[in-house]
Coordinates of C-alpha atoms in Angstrom, one line a residue:
M1 CA 128.8 188.0 136.4
P2 CA 128.4 185.6 133.5
N3 CA 131.2 182.9 133.0
P4 CA 131.3 183.0 129.3
L5 CA 132.4 180.1 127.0
E6 CA 135.9 180.1 125.8
H7 CA 136.0 177.2 123.3
I8 CA 133.4 175.6 121.4
V9 CA 134.3 172.4 119.7
I10 CA 132.2 170.9 116.8
V11 CA 132.7 167.1 116.6
G12 CA 132.2 166.0 112.8
G13 CA 131.8 168.0 109.6
G14 CA 129.2 167.6 106.7
T15 CA 126.1 169.6 106.6
A16 CA 125.5 169.6 110.2
G17 CA 128.9 170.6 111.4
W18 CA 129.6 173.2 108.7
M19 CA 126.1 174.7 109.0
A20 CA 126.6 175.0 113.0
A21 CA 130.2 176.4 112.2
A22 CA 129.0 178.9 109.7
M23 CA 126.3 180.3 112.0
L24 CA 128.5 180.5 115.1
A25 CA 131.3 182.2 113.0
K26 CA 128.9 184.8 111.5
L27 CA 126.5 185.3 114.7
I28 CA 128.8 185.0 117.6
V29 CA 132.6 184.9 116.6
A30 CA 132.3 187.9 114.3
K31 CA 130.1 189.9 116.6
A32 CA 131.0 189.2 120.4
P33 CA 133.6 191.5 122.0
K34 CA 135.4 188.4 123.3
P35 CA 134.0 185.6 121.2
P36 CA 134.7 182.0 122.1
R37 CA 137.1 180.0 119.9
V38 CA 135.4 177.5 117.6
T39 CA 137.2 174.4 116.4
L40 CA 135.6 171.8 114.2
I41 CA 137.1 168.2 113.9
E42 CA 136.3 166.1 110.8
S43 CA 137.9 163.2 109.2
D44 CA 138.4 162.8 105.4
D45 CA 138.3 159.0 106.1
I46 CA 134.7 159.1 107.5
S47 CA 132.0 159.6 104.8
T48 CA 128.9 161.8 105.6
V49 CA 125.3 160.5 104.7
G50 CA 125.0 163.2 102.3
V51 CA 121.7 162.7 101.0
G52 CA 120.0 166.0 102.5
E53 CA 119.6 167.5 99.1
A54 CA 116.1 169.0 99.4
T55 CA 115.0 171.7 101.8
I56 CA 112.0 173.7 102.6
P57 CA 111.3 177.4 102.6
A58 CA 112.7 178.1 106.1
I59 CA 116.2 177.7 104.8
K60 CA 116.0 181.3 103.2
K61 CA 116.2 182.4 106.8
Y62 CA 119.4 180.8 107.6
M63 CA 120.6 182.0 104.4
A64 CA 119.8 185.6 105.3
L65 CA 121.4 185.5 108.8
L66 CA 124.5 184.6 107.1
G67 CA 124.1 187.0 104.4
L68 CA 124.6 184.5 101.6
N69 CA 124.1 185.5 98.1
E70 CA 121.4 183.1 96.7
A71 CA 122.6 183.1 93.0
D72 CA 126.1 182.4 94.0
F73 CA 124.9 179.8 96.4
M74 CA 123.0 177.9 93.8
K75 CA 125.9 178.4 91.3
Y76 CA 128.3 176.7 93.6
T77 CA 126.0 173.9 94.9
Q78 CA 124.5 173.2 91.4
G79 CA 121.2 174.0 92.8
T80 CA 117.6 174.2 91.4
F81 CA 114.5 175.6 92.7
K82 CA 111.6 173.8 94.6
L83 CA 108.2 174.7 94.9
G84 CA 106.9 171.6 96.7
I85 CA 106.7 167.9 96.6
E86 CA 104.8 165.7 94.2
F87 CA 103.4 162.5 96.0
V88 CA 102.8 159.7 93.4
D89 CA 100.9 156.5 94.3
W90 CA 100.6 157.3 98.0
D91 CA 97.0 157.2 98.2
R92 CA 96.1 155.0 95.3
L93 CA 98.1 153.6 92.5
G94 CA 98.0 155.8 89.4
E95 CA 97.1 158.9 91.5
S96 CA 99.1 161.9 92.4
Y97 CA 98.9 165.3 94.4
I98 CA 101.3 168.0 95.3
H99 CA 102.1 169.5 98.6
G100 CA 103.0 173.0 97.4
F101 CA 104.8 175.9 99.4
G102 CA 103.0 179.1 99.8
K103 CA 99.4 180.0 100.0
I104 CA 96.2 178.4 98.6
G105 CA 94.2 180.9 96.8
Q106 CA 92.7 183.7 98.7
D107 CA 90.4 183.5 101.7
L108 CA 86.7 184.5 101.5
G109 CA 85.8 186.2 104.8
W110 CA 87.7 184.5 107.3
M111 CA 87.3 180.9 105.6
R112 CA 90.1 179.1 103.7
P113 CA 89.3 178.1 100.0
H114 CA 89.2 174.3 100.7
Q115 CA 86.0 174.9 102.8
Y116 CA 83.9 176.5 99.9
W117 CA 85.6 173.8 97.4
L118 CA 84.4 170.8 99.6
K119 CA 80.9 172.0 99.2
M120 CA 81.1 172.6 95.4
R121 CA 83.7 169.8 94.4
N122 CA 81.3 167.4 92.9
S123 CA 79.0 170.0 91.5
G124 CA 80.6 170.3 88.1
K125 CA 80.8 173.9 88.3
V126 CA 84.4 174.2 89.8
S127 CA 87.5 172.4 89.1
P128 CA 87.5 169.1 91.0
R129 CA 91.5 169.0 91.2
F130 CA 92.4 171.1 94.4
D131 CA 95.8 171.8 92.9
D132 CA 94.2 174.2 90.5
Y133 CA 93.6 176.6 93.4
A134 CA 97.2 177.2 94.5
V135 CA 100.0 178.7 92.3
N136 CA 102.8 176.4 93.5
P137 CA 101.1 173.2 92.7
T138 CA 100.1 174.5 89.2
A139 CA 103.5 175.7 88.4
C140 CA 104.9 172.6 89.4
R141 CA 102.5 170.6 86.9
N142 CA 103.8 173.0 84.3
N143 CA 107.4 173.0 85.0
K144 CA 107.3 176.8 85.6
F145 CA 109.2 179.0 88.3
A146 CA 109.1 182.5 89.1
K147 CA 110.1 184.3 92.5
A148 CA 107.5 186.4 94.3
R149 CA 107.3 189.9 92.9
G150 CA 107.0 191.4 96.5
D151 CA 105.2 194.6 95.4
G152 CA 102.3 193.9 98.0
R153 CA 99.6 193.3 95.5
K154 CA 97.0 190.5 96.0
S155 CA 98.2 188.3 93.4
P156 CA 99.0 184.4 93.3
V157 CA 102.7 185.5 92.3
N158 CA 103.2 187.0 95.6
D159 CA 102.1 183.9 97.3
I160 CA 104.9 181.9 96.0
G161 CA 107.0 180.1 98.6
Y162 CA 110.2 178.2 97.4
A163 CA 113.1 176.3 98.6
Y164 CA 116.2 174.7 97.3
H165 CA 117.5 171.4 95.8
F166 CA 121.5 171.5 96.1
D167 CA 124.3 169.0 96.4
A168 CA 124.9 168.5 100.1
G169 CA 128.5 167.9 99.8
L170 CA 129.1 171.1 98.0
M171 CA 127.1 172.9 100.5
A172 CA 129.3 171.8 103.2
R173 CA 132.2 172.9 101.2
Y174 CA 130.4 176.6 100.5
L175 CA 129.8 177.0 104.1
R176 CA 133.6 175.9 105.0
R177 CA 134.6 178.8 102.7
I178 CA 132.7 181.1 104.8
A179 CA 133.4 179.8 108.3
V180 CA 137.2 179.4 108.2
P181 CA 137.9 183.1 107.2
L182 CA 135.8 184.0 110.2
G183 CA 137.8 182.3 112.6
V184 CA 136.7 178.6 112.6
K185 CA 139.7 176.1 113.0
R186 CA 139.5 173.0 111.2
V187 CA 141.2 169.9 112.7
E188 CA 141.7 167.0 110.6
G189 CA 141.4 163.7 112.5
T190 CA 139.4 160.6 113.7
I191 CA 138.3 160.7 117.4
V192 CA 139.3 157.5 119.2
D193 CA 138.4 158.5 122.7
V194 CA 136.1 160.8 124.7
R195 CA 137.3 162.0 128.4
L196 CA 134.7 163.0 131.0
K197 CA 135.3 165.2 133.8
P198 CA 135.3 163.0 136.9
D199 CA 133.6 165.6 139.2
N200 CA 130.3 166.3 137.0
G201 CA 130.6 164.0 134.0
H202 CA 130.7 166.7 131.5
V203 CA 132.9 166.1 128.3
E204 CA 136.3 167.5 128.9
S205 CA 138.2 166.6 125.8
V206 CA 138.4 164.3 122.6
V207 CA 141.5 162.3 121.7
L208 CA 142.5 162.1 118.0
K209 CA 144.0 159.0 116.4
D210 CA 147.3 160.9 116.3
G211 CA 147.3 161.5 119.9
Q212 CA 146.2 165.0 119.6
V213 CA 143.8 166.2 122.5
V214 CA 141.4 168.8 122.0
S215 CA 139.5 170.2 125.1
G216 CA 136.5 172.5 125.1
D217 CA 133.8 174.2 127.4
F218 CA 131.0 173.2 125.0
F219 CA 130.8 170.5 122.3
F220 CA 128.3 170.1 119.4
D221 CA 127.9 166.6 118.5
C222 CA 127.6 166.3 114.5
S223 CA 129.0 162.9 114.4
G224 CA 126.0 161.3 112.5
F225 CA 124.2 158.2 113.6
R226 CA 127.3 157.1 115.5
S227 CA 126.2 159.9 118.3
L228 CA 129.8 159.7 119.7
L229 CA 129.4 162.3 122.5
V230 CA 125.5 162.3 123.3
G231 CA 124.7 158.6 122.6
G232 CA 128.1 157.2 123.2
A233 CA 130.0 159.0 126.0
L234 CA 126.9 160.6 127.7
G235 CA 124.7 157.5 127.3
V236 CA 121.4 159.5 126.6
A237 CA 118.8 156.9 125.5
Y238 CA 117.2 156.8 122.1
E239 CA 113.4 156.7 121.7
S240 CA 112.3 154.7 118.8
W241 CA 109.3 155.7 116.5
S242 CA 109.7 152.7 114.1
H243 CA 106.3 151.5 115.1
W244 CA 104.8 154.3 113.5
L245 CA 107.7 154.8 110.8
P246 CA 108.6 151.2 109.8
C247 CA 111.1 152.3 107.0
D248 CA 114.8 151.5 108.4
R249 CA 117.0 151.5 105.6
A250 CA 117.8 153.6 102.4
L251 CA 119.7 153.3 99.2
A252 CA 121.2 156.4 97.6
V253 CA 122.4 156.6 93.8
P254 CA 122.8 159.7 91.5
C255 CA 122.0 159.5 88.0
A256 CA 122.4 161.5 84.8
G257 CA 120.0 164.5 84.5
V258 CA 117.2 164.6 82.1
T259 CA 115.1 167.8 80.8
P260 CA 113.1 169.3 82.0
M261 CA 114.4 170.0 85.5
T262 CA 111.4 169.8 87.5
P263 CA 110.9 172.5 90.2
Y264 CA 109.8 170.1 92.6
T265 CA 111.0 166.9 94.5
R266 CA 109.1 163.6 93.6
S267 CA 108.4 160.9 96.3
T268 CA 106.8 157.7 94.6
A269 CA 105.4 155.2 97.1
R270 CA 106.7 151.8 96.5
T271 CA 105.5 148.3 97.7
A272 CA 107.8 148.6 100.9
G273 CA 108.7 152.2 101.1
W274 CA 109.3 155.1 98.7
Q275 CA 111.6 156.6 96.1
W276 CA 112.8 160.2 96.1
R277 CA 113.9 162.0 93.0
I278 CA 115.7 165.5 93.5
P279 CA 116.8 167.1 90.2
L280 CA 120.0 169.2 90.3
Q281 CA 121.7 171.1 87.6
H282 CA 124.5 168.4 86.9
R283 CA 122.6 165.2 88.1
I284 CA 119.4 163.8 89.7
G285 CA 119.6 162.5 93.3
N286 CA 117.7 159.2 93.9
G287 CA 117.1 157.0 96.9
H288 CA 114.8 154.2 98.1
V289 CA 113.7 154.5 101.5
Y290 CA 112.2 151.1 102.5
S291 CA 111.6 148.7 105.5
S292 CA 113.6 145.8 106.1
R293 CA 110.6 143.9 107.5
F294 CA 108.8 143.9 104.4
T295 CA 111.3 143.7 101.7
S296 CA 115.0 142.5 101.1
D297 CA 117.7 144.7 100.3
D298 CA 118.3 143.1 97.1
E299 CA 114.8 143.8 96.0
A300 CA 114.8 147.2 97.3
A301 CA 118.0 147.9 94.9
R302 CA 116.3 146.5 92.1
V303 CA 113.3 148.6 92.4
L304 CA 115.7 151.8 92.6
M305 CA 117.8 151.0 89.7
D306 CA 114.8 150.0 87.7
N307 CA 113.3 153.3 88.2
L308 CA 116.0 155.8 87.3
D309 CA 115.5 158.5 84.6
G310 CA 119.2 158.4 83.4
K311 CA 122.2 156.4 83.7
A312 CA 123.4 155.6 87.1
L313 CA 126.6 157.4 88.2
A314 CA 127.6 155.2 91.1
D315 CA 126.7 152.2 92.9
P316 CA 123.8 152.4 95.3
R317 CA 124.9 153.6 98.9
P318 CA 123.4 151.7 101.6
I319 CA 122.1 153.8 104.8
R320 CA 120.4 152.1 107.9
F321 CA 118.7 154.1 110.4
E322 CA 116.0 153.9 113.2
T323 CA 113.3 156.8 113.3
G324 CA 113.3 158.4 116.6
K325 CA 115.2 160.9 118.7
R326 CA 117.5 161.0 121.7
K327 CA 115.6 161.6 124.9
K328 CA 117.6 164.8 125.2
L329 CA 119.4 167.0 122.7
W330 CA 121.3 169.0 125.3
E331 CA 122.9 167.1 127.8
K332 CA 125.5 168.4 130.2
N333 CA 127.9 170.2 128.0
V334 CA 127.0 168.8 124.7
L335 CA 124.2 169.6 122.1
A336 CA 123.3 167.0 119.6
V337 CA 122.9 168.4 116.1
G338 CA 121.6 166.5 113.0
L339 CA 121.5 162.8 113.1
S340 CA 123.4 162.3 116.3
G341 CA 120.2 163.8 117.9
G342 CA 117.6 161.7 115.7
F343 CA 116.2 160.9 112.5
I344 CA 113.0 161.4 110.6
E345 CA 112.9 160.1 107.0
P346 CA 113.4 162.6 104.5
L347 CA 109.8 162.6 103.3
E348 CA 109.2 166.4 103.8
S349 CA 112.8 167.3 103.6
T350 CA 113.0 168.4 107.4
S351 CA 116.4 167.1 108.1
I352 CA 118.5 170.3 107.2
H353 CA 115.6 172.6 108.7
L354 CA 116.1 170.7 112.2
I355 CA 119.9 171.3 111.8
Q356 CA 119.2 175.1 111.4
T357 CA 116.7 175.2 114.2
T358 CA 118.8 173.3 116.7
V359 CA 121.5 175.9 116.3
L360 CA 119.3 179.0 116.1
R361 CA 117.6 177.7 119.3
L362 CA 120.8 177.4 121.1
L363 CA 121.5 181.2 120.1
N364 CA 118.5 182.0 122.0
L365 CA 119.4 179.8 125.1
F366 CA 123.0 180.3 125.0
P367 CA 124.9 179.0 127.9
D368 CA 127.9 180.0 130.1
K369 CA 130.3 177.7 132.0
D370 CA 127.9 177.2 134.9
F371 CA 125.3 175.5 132.5
D372 CA 122.2 176.2 134.5
P373 CA 120.0 173.1 134.3
A374 CA 117.0 175.2 133.7
T375 CA 118.5 176.5 130.4
A376 CA 119.1 172.8 129.0
A377 CA 115.6 171.8 130.2
E378 CA 113.9 174.6 128.4
Y379 CA 115.9 174.0 125.3
N380 CA 114.9 170.3 125.2
A381 CA 111.3 170.9 125.7
Q382 CA 111.0 173.2 122.8
A383 CA 113.1 170.7 120.8
D384 CA 110.8 167.7 121.6
S385 CA 107.8 169.8 120.8
E386 CA 109.2 170.9 117.4
I387 CA 110.3 167.4 116.3
E388 CA 107.0 165.7 117.4
H389 CA 105.0 167.9 115.5
I390 CA 107.0 167.0 112.3
R391 CA 106.7 163.4 113.2
D392 CA 103.0 163.5 113.3
F393 CA 102.9 165.1 109.9
V394 CA 105.2 162.4 108.5
I395 CA 103.1 159.7 110.1
A396 CA 99.9 161.0 108.3
H397 CA 101.3 160.1 104.9
Y398 CA 101.6 156.6 105.9
K399 CA 98.4 156.2 107.9
M400 CA 96.0 158.0 105.6
T401 CA 96.3 155.8 102.5
S402 CA 93.7 153.6 100.6
R403 CA 96.5 151.1 99.6
D404 CA 96.2 147.4 100.4
D405 CA 98.3 145.9 97.7
S406 CA 101.1 144.9 100.2
E407 CA 102.0 144.1 103.8
M408 CA 103.6 147.2 104.5
W409 CA 100.6 149.5 103.5
R410 CA 98.2 147.2 105.3
Y411 CA 100.2 147.6 108.5
C412 CA 100.3 151.4 108.0
R413 CA 96.7 151.7 107.5
N414 CA 95.8 149.8 110.5
M415 CA 98.3 151.2 112.9
A416 CA 97.7 153.2 116.0
V417 CA 98.9 156.8 115.8
P418 CA 100.0 159.3 118.5
D419 CA 97.1 160.9 120.4
T420 CA 98.2 164.2 119.0
L421 CA 97.9 163.1 115.3
A422 CA 94.7 161.1 116.0
R423 CA 92.9 164.3 117.4
K424 CA 94.1 166.3 114.3
L425 CA 92.8 163.6 111.8
D426 CA 89.4 163.4 113.7
G427 CA 89.0 167.2 113.5
F428 CA 89.8 167.4 109.8
S429 CA 87.8 164.4 108.9
A430 CA 84.6 166.0 110.5
S431 CA 84.7 169.4 108.9
G432 CA 88.0 170.2 107.2
R433 CA 89.3 172.1 110.3
V434 CA 92.9 172.2 111.1
F435 CA 94.0 173.1 114.5
K436 CA 97.8 173.6 115.0
A437 CA 100.0 174.8 117.9
N438 CA 101.7 178.1 117.4
D439 CA 105.2 176.3 117.1
E440 CA 104.3 173.7 114.6
L441 CA 106.4 174.0 111.4
F442 CA 103.8 172.9 108.9
S443 CA 101.1 175.3 108.0
E444 CA 97.4 174.9 107.8
D445 CA 97.7 174.9 104.0
S446 CA 100.3 172.1 104.2
W447 CA 98.0 169.8 106.3
I448 CA 95.1 170.7 103.9
Q449 CA 96.9 169.5 100.8
V450 CA 98.6 166.3 102.4
L451 CA 95.4 165.1 104.0
M452 CA 93.1 165.7 101.2
G453 CA 96.0 164.4 98.9
Q454 CA 96.1 161.4 100.9
G455 CA 92.4 160.6 100.6
L456 CA 90.9 161.9 103.8
M457 CA 88.0 163.9 102.3
P458 CA 86.0 165.7 105.1
R459 CA 82.5 164.4 105.8
G460 CA 81.3 167.8 106.1
Y461 CA 82.5 171.6 105.8
D462 CA 82.4 174.5 108.1
P463 CA 78.7 175.6 108.3
I464 CA 79.6 179.3 107.8
V465 CA 80.0 178.5 104.2
D466 CA 76.4 178.3 103.7
N467 CA 76.1 182.0 104.5
Y468 CA 77.2 182.5 100.8
P469 CA 75.0 182.0 97.9
E470 CA 76.1 179.2 95.5
E471 CA 76.8 181.6 92.8
T472 CA 78.9 183.7 94.7
I473 CA 80.9 180.5 95.8
V474 CA 81.1 179.3 92.1
A475 CA 82.4 182.8 91.0
Y476 CA 84.8 182.9 93.9
L477 CA 86.4 179.5 93.1
N478 CA 86.5 179.9 89.4
N479 CA 88.1 183.3 89.8
I480 CA 91.0 181.8 91.9
S481 CA 91.6 178.9 89.1
S482 CA 91.6 181.3 86.5
V483 CA 94.0 183.8 87.9
V484 CA 96.2 180.9 89.0
A485 CA 96.3 179.5 85.6
K486 CA 97.1 183.0 83.9
S487 CA 99.7 183.8 86.5
V488 CA 101.6 180.5 85.8
A489 CA 101.3 180.8 81.9
A490 CA 103.1 184.0 82.2
M491 CA 106.2 182.6 84.2
P492 CA 109.3 181.4 82.6
T493 CA 110.1 177.7 82.6
H494 CA 112.3 176.4 85.5
D495 CA 115.1 175.7 83.0
Q496 CA 114.9 179.1 81.6
F497 CA 115.0 180.8 85.1
V498 CA 118.0 178.7 86.2
A499 CA 119.8 179.4 82.9
A500 CA 119.2 183.0 83.4
Y501 CA 119.9 183.4 87.1
C502 CA 122.2 180.8 88.5
A503 CA 123.5 178.6 85.9
A504 CA 126.4 176.5 87.3
E505 CA 129.6 175.4 85.6
S506 CA 129.6 171.8 84.6
L507 CA 131.4 169.4 87.0

């Protein structure tokens, strides 16, 4: 018979801790006939990183599982909507493209629109800007927003995919309001020691500064970059990816908001890194991710502060990191969640998503007190596959650039990349084909937009395209761009939608 867990301890609060706590409370504690107790330990004296303010559409699955009301959540967290990410100066200075969520146009036969566009893009008969064939990038360019109609009709409006921008600190508080009434016990305190069981090396308990000892059967390490349990007490090694992703520091600062509120995140490439811009209802979140190998902290701060849209509302907050991951997320009776298990810079807004999938994966491979090694091994294999696919996607932004105006960009252009990414780049550069594993997070449409936006125009196209007469292809492409433009023109502005649907109270 199973030997069920009786007590789960979450070490650390913030986004990771409270996302985990809320999910356990809703899906385990509230449903199991004999649920385990869940205790979350956090200290008000320890600040969280708190810059994970942009998400991807998969977060709606998390919200649905918790039964959250979208409008209520957006009001509480000062949220806005996100249709994609604008990348400025990533391929060449003065150029930009948008990685939009949702679908690109409509297929012709079994072929994606970009294959036909590759044949006709220089003909003068179709739009030369690929953004024009997808509703999300076009809506971003016009500061428009609407939710998919959901009526099943073939229309660009039904292909809208969206995510959220929100205040990460407010999100943690919102989830705490859900988790605690469902049975999660919050303990205030700073951990000063971790005790291991002498017979098997599992974590037995944590000791707080006030002398309190909290024992548990299973522990979630949500302690951030410190990785108190997995990296510290259990000594799981860290695999660095800094040779592919050289940025190792960030400065974060909020500034006053401006209008219009853009329905997208902006990432602007700088000389030694990039700057994020995330619009919220009450402010704009900004940050400069940079490499200390190629610039100084003072210069990075100057670049950030010189490129704010409004008045700075605080001093820049420094963050140091090393891109990579722990060799194992699940070791013995501890699961690393969030930054304690690894970090990929927030270029494609995957940090919160990885917290979500880390916890959901555990629910699919939920342990008992016997901790069968095969369960943890399967968990770690799945987690490695997921994060390595995301890693490759982010590396592609750095590798595929025409910039040679700084030492960092020259380094990135010339660096070797993982074999898995090199194979994907080779396939796309030959004929615009994207081959992806079934468990990859980013879709074919995402790869198409980013690779072409980064300047990787395929040498050819799929030969099946030539089965269609040129006039058929031209009419097909122009119909897509025309319908997309008309659909976007009928949308409300992002400001209008937010004001009517989820306007927050002023803070």
